[in-house]
Coordinates of C-alpha atoms in Angstrom, one line a residue:
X1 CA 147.3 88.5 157.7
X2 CA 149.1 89.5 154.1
X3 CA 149.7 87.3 151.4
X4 CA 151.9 88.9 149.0
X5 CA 153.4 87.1 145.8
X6 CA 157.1 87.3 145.1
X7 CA 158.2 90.1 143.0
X8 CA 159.8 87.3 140.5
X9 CA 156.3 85.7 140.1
X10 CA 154.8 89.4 139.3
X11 CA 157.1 90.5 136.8
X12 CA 156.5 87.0 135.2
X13 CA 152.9 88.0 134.8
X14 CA 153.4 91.7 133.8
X15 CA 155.6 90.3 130.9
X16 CA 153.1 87.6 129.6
X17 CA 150.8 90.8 130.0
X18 CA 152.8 92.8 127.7
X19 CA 153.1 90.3 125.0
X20 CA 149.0 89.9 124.5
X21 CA 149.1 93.7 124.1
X22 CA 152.0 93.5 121.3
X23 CA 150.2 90.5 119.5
X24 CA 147.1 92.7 119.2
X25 CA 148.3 94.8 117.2
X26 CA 149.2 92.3 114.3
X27 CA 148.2 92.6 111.1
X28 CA 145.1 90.5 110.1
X29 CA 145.0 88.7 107.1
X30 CA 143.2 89.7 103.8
X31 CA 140.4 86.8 102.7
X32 CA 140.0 88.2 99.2
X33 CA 143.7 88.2 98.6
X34 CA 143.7 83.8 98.4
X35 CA 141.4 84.4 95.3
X36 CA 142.7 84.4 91.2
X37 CA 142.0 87.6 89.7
X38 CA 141.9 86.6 86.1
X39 CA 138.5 86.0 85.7
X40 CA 135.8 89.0 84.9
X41 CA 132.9 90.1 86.4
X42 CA 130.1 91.9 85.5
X43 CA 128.1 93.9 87.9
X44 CA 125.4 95.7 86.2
X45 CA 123.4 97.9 88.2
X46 CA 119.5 99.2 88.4
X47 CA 118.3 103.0 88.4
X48 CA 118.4 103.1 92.0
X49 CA 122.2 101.7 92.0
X50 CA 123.6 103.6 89.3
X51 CA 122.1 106.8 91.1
X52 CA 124.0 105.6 94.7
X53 CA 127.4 104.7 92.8
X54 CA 127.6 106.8 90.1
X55 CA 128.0 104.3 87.5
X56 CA 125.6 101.9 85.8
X57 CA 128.3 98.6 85.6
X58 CA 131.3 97.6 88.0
X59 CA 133.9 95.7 86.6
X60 CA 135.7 93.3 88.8
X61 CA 138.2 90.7 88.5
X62 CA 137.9 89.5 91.9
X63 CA 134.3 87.0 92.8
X64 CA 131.7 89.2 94.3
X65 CA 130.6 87.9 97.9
X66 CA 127.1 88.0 98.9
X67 CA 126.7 88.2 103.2
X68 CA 123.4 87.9 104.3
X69 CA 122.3 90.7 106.8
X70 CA 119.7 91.6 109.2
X71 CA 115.9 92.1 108.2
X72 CA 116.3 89.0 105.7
X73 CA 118.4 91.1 103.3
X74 CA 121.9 90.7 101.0
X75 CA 125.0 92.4 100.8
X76 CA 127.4 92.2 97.8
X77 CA 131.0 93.4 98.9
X78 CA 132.6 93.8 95.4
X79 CA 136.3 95.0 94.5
X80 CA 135.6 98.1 91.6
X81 CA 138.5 96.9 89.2
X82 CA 136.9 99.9 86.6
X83 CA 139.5 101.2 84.6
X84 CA 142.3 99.6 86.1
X85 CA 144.5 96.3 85.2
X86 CA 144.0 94.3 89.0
X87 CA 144.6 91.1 87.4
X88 CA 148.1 92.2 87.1
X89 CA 148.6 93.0 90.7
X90 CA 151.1 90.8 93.0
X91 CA 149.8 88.7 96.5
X92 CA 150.7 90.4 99.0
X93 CA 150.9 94.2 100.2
X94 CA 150.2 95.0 96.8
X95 CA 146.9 93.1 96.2
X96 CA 146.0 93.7 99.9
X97 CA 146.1 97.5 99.6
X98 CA 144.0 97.6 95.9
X99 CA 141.1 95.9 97.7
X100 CA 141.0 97.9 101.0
X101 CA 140.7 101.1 99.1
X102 CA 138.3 99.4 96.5
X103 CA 136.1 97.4 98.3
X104 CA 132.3 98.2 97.6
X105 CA 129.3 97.2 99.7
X106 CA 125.9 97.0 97.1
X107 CA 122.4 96.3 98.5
X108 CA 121.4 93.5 96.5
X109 CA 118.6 95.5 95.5
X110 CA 120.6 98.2 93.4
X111 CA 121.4 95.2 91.7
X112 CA 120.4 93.9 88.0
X113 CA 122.4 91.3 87.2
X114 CA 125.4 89.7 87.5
X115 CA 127.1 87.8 84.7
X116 CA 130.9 86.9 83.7
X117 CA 132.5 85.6 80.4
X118 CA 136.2 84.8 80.0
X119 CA 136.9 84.2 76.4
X120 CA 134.6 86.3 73.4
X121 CA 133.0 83.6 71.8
X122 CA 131.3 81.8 75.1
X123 CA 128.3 83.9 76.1
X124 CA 128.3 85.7 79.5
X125 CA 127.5 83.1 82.5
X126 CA 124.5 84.6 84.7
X127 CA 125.0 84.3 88.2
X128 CA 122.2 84.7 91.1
X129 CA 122.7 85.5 94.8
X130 CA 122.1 82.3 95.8
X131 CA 124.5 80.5 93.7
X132 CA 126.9 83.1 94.6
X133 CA 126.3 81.7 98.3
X134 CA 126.7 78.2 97.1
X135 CA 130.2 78.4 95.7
X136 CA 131.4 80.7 98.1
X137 CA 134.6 78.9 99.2
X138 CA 135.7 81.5 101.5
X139 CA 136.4 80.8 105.3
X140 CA 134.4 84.2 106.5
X141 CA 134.2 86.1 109.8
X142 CA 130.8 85.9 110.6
X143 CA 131.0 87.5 114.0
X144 CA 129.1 90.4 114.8
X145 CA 129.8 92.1 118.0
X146 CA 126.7 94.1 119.8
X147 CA 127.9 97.6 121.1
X148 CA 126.5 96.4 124.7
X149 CA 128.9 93.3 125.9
X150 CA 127.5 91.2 128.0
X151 CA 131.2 88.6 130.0
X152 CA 129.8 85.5 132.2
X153 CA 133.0 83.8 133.5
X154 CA 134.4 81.0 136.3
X155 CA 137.7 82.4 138.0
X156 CA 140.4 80.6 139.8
X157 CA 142.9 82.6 141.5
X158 CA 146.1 81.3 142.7
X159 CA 147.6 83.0 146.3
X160 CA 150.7 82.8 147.9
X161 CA 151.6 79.1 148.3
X162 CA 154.0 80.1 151.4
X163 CA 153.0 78.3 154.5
X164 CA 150.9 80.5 156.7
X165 CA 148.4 80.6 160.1
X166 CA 145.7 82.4 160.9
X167 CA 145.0 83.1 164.7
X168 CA 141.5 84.8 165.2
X169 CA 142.0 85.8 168.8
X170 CA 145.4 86.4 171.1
X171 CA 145.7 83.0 172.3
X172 CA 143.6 81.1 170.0
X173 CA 145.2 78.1 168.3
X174 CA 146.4 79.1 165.2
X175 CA 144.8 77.3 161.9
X176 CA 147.2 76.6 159.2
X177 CA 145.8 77.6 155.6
X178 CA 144.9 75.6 153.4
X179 CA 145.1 74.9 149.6
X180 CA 141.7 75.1 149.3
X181 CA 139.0 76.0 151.2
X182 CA 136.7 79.2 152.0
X183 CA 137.6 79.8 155.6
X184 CA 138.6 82.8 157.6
X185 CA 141.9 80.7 157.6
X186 CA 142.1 81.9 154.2
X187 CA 143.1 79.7 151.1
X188 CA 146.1 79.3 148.8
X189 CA 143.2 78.7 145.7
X190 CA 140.1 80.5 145.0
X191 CA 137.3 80.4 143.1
X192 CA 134.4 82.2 141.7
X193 CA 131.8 83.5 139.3
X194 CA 131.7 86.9 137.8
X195 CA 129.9 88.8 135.1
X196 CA 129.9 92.0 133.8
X197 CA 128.0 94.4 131.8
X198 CA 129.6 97.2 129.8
X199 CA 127.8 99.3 127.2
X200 CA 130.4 101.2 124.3
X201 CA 132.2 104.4 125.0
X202 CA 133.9 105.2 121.8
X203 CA 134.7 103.5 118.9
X204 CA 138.6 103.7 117.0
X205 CA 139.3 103.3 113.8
X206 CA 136.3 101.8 113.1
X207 CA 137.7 98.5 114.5
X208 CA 138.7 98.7 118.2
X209 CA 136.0 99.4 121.0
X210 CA 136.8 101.0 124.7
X211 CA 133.8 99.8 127.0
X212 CA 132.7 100.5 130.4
X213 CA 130.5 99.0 132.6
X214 CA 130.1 96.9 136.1
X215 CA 131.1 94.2 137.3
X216 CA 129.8 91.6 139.8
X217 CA 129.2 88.0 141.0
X218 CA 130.2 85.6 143.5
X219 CA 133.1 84.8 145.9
X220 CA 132.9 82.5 148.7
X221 CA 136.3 83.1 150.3
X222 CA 137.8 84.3 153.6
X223 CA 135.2 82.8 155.5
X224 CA 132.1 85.0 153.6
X225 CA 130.0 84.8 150.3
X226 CA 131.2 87.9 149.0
X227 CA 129.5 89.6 145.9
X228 CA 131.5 91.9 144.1
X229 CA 131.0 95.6 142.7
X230 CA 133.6 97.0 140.5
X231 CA 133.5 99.8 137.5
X232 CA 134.6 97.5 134.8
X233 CA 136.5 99.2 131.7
X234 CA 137.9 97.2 129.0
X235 CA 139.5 97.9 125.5
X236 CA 139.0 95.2 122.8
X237 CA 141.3 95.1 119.4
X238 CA 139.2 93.7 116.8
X239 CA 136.0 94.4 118.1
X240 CA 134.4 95.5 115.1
X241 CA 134.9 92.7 112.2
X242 CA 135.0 92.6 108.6
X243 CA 133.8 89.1 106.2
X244 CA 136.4 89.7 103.9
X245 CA 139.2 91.4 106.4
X246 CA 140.8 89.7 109.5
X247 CA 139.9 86.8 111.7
X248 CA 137.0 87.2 114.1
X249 CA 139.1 86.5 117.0
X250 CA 139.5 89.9 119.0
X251 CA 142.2 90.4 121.9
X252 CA 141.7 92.7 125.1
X253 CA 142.7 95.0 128.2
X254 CA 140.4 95.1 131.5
X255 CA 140.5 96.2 135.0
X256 CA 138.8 96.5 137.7
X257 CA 138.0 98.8 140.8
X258 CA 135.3 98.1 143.6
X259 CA 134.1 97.0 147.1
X260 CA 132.6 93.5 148.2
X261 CA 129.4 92.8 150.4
X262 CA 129.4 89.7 152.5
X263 CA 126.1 88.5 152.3
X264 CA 126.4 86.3 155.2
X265 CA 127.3 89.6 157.7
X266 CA 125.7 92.6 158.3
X267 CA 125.9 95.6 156.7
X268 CA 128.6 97.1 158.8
X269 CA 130.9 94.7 156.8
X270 CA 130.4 96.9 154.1
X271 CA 131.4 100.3 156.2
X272 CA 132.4 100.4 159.4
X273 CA 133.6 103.9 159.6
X274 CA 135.8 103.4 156.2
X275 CA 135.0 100.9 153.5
X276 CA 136.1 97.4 155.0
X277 CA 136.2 95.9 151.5
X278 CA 138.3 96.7 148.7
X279 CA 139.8 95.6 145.4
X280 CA 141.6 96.4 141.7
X281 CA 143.0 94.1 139.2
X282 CA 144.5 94.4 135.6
X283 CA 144.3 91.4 133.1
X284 CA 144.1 91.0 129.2
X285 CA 142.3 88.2 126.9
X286 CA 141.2 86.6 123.9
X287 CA 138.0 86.3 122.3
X288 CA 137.3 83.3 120.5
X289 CA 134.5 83.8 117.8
X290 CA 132.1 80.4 117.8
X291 CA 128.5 82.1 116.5
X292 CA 127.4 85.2 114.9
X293 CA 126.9 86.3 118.6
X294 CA 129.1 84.9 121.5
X295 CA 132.4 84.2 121.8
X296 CA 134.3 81.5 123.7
X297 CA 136.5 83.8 126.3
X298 CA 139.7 83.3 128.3
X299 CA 141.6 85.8 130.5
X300 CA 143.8 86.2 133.0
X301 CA 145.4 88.9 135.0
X302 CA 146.5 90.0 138.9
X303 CA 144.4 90.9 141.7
X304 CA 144.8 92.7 145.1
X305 CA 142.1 92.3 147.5
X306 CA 141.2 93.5 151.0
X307 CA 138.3 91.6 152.4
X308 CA 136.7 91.8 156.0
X309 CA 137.1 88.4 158.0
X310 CA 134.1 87.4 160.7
X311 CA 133.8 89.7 163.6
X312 CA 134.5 89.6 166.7
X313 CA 132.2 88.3 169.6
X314 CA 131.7 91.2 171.3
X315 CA 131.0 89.9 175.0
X316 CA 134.2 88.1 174.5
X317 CA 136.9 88.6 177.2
X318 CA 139.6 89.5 174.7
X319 CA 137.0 92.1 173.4
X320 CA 136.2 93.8 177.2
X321 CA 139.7 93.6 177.8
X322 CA 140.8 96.1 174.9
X323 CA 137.6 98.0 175.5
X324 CA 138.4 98.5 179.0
X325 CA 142.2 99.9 178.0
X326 CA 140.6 101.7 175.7
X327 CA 143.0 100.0 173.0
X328 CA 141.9 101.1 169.4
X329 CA 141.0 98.2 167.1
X330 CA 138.5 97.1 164.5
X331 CA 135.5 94.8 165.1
X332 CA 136.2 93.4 160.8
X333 CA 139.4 92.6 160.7
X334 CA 140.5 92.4 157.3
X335 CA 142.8 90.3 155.1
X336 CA 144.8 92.1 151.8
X337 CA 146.0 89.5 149.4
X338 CA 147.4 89.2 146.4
X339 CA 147.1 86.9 143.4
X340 CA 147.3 86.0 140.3
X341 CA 143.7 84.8 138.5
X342 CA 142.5 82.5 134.9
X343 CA 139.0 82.9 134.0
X344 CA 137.3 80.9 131.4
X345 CA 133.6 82.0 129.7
X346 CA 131.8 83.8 126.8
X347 CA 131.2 87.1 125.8
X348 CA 128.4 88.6 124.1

């Protein structure tokens, strides 16, 4: 039996597909760029600071912003405004460009103090890490994504919704399919649970990540419990995030290629002289950042299956009627399908 979506439906997909790839690329907002640069700061630096930076005090007209790291220590990213006139730069491209190329990270322990003064006859204001936290008014990424992902997810898939019947032996009363159900009849909805695991390949422009992995989990469908087995690649935008650059948000690519072992058969559901199961899918998502470590995930793309269905009885009389004509058939026969899937999780 093949269930095949309408080319129409597909090319609907493939273009909703195309525009998550086009709005990955957009440009990411600069948080630094919301702030006045009028006022000045003072960074003055320790031996061990002025020995990593070359200087012994970093001017900046721009509020330094302390992130708090692993191993209980502190970051200051700082704009170096040394020997240049920043506060007369424009919002926008202009501003956004300055502080790309001079945006310093300091160890908060190359650090001696921090201090600012706006007019010549106020003395300088002294300003510690922690009240540096305290005022921070900046809506920061705070996402950190581990090089090893780790996806757990719910699918639904939607199949053909044309009427169909499935007849498991000549002369057998055929069984209509249903909308849902996990039958051998088959069924116009599915669902499932799938994870994945998917160390880092390579790393691009310090930002994007291409990871590959496997991919399993469960589908009762097709009148089996069916746990899958796929390679599992994916390319995130935005993988690697910055405090002060972009959203934590992160967009994605992913396929899939593998078999399927019913659990309820034997193992010659897996192989029966060729690899009874088999299935590939494309599909693209967003990461929504909620913690430091997991995002909230949702995805969707198209999958073609091709899954054994129960076997046979062999002392049946259909079955000793082909064996004695020596007709060539398969005791698995097997049902390729097409459809279109959501999935809703997290990521790691």
């Amino acid at each position: 039996m093949y269930n095949k979506p309408k080319r129409k439906t597909l090319f609907i997909g493939f273009v909703i597909f195309a525009a998550f790839v086009l709005q990955s690329c957009s440009t990411k907002k600069c948080v630094l760029c919301e702030l006045d640069n009028k006022t000045v700061y003072n960074i003055d630096l320790n031996e061990s600071g002025e020995k990593n930076f070359g200087t012994k005090q970093i001017k900046s007209y721009f509020p330094p912003v302390p992130i708090e790291a692993a191993n209980k220590k502190t970051n200051l990213y700082v704009v170096n405004c040394n020997n240049t006139e920043a506060y007369r730069l424009n919002k926008g491209k202009e501003m956004e460009l300055f502080i790309k190329n001079n945006l310093l990270l300091i160890d908060s322990i190359d650090i001696a103090l921090i201090s600012t003064s706006s007019d010549a006859d106020l003395l300088p204001e002294i300003h510690t890490l922690s009240s540096l936290i305290k005022n921070n008014e900046l809506n920061m990424c705070s996402r950190v994504r581990k090089p090893f992902k780790v996806e757990l997810r719910g699918m639904v898939g939607f199949r053909s919704f044309e009427p169909t019947t499935y007849q498991p032996l000549m002369g057998d009363t055929p069984i209509e399919k249903p909308t849902f159900g996990i039958g051998p009849e088959g069924t116009k909805i599915t669902a499932g649970a799938e994870m994945a695991f998917m160390p880092t390949l390579f790393n691009f422009n310090n930002r994007h990540s291409l990871n590959l992995g496997l991919l399993s989990g469960y589908w009762p469908v097709d009148g089996g419990h069916f746990i899958p087995l796929a390679i599992h690649p994916r390319f995130t935008f935005n993988n690697i995030t910055n405090p002060l650059w972009g959203n934590c948000n992160a967009y994605y690519l992913f396929a899939d290629l593998g078999t399927a072992y019913d659990i309820t058969g034997n193992f010659e559901k897996l192989w029966s002289n060729k690899l009874n199961a088999i299935f590939w899918d494309l599909g693209a998502g967003l990461d929504f950042w909620k913690t430091k470590n997991m995002d909230l995930s949702v995805d969707f793309g198209y999958r073609q299956s091709t899954l054994p269905l129960e076997a046979f009885d062999e002392n049946s009389e259909w079955m000793n009627c082909i064996n004695t004509h020596n007709i060539p058939y398969s005791q698995y026969p097997r049902r390729r399908s097409g459809q279109f899937f959501i999935r809703f999780g997290v990521t790691f």
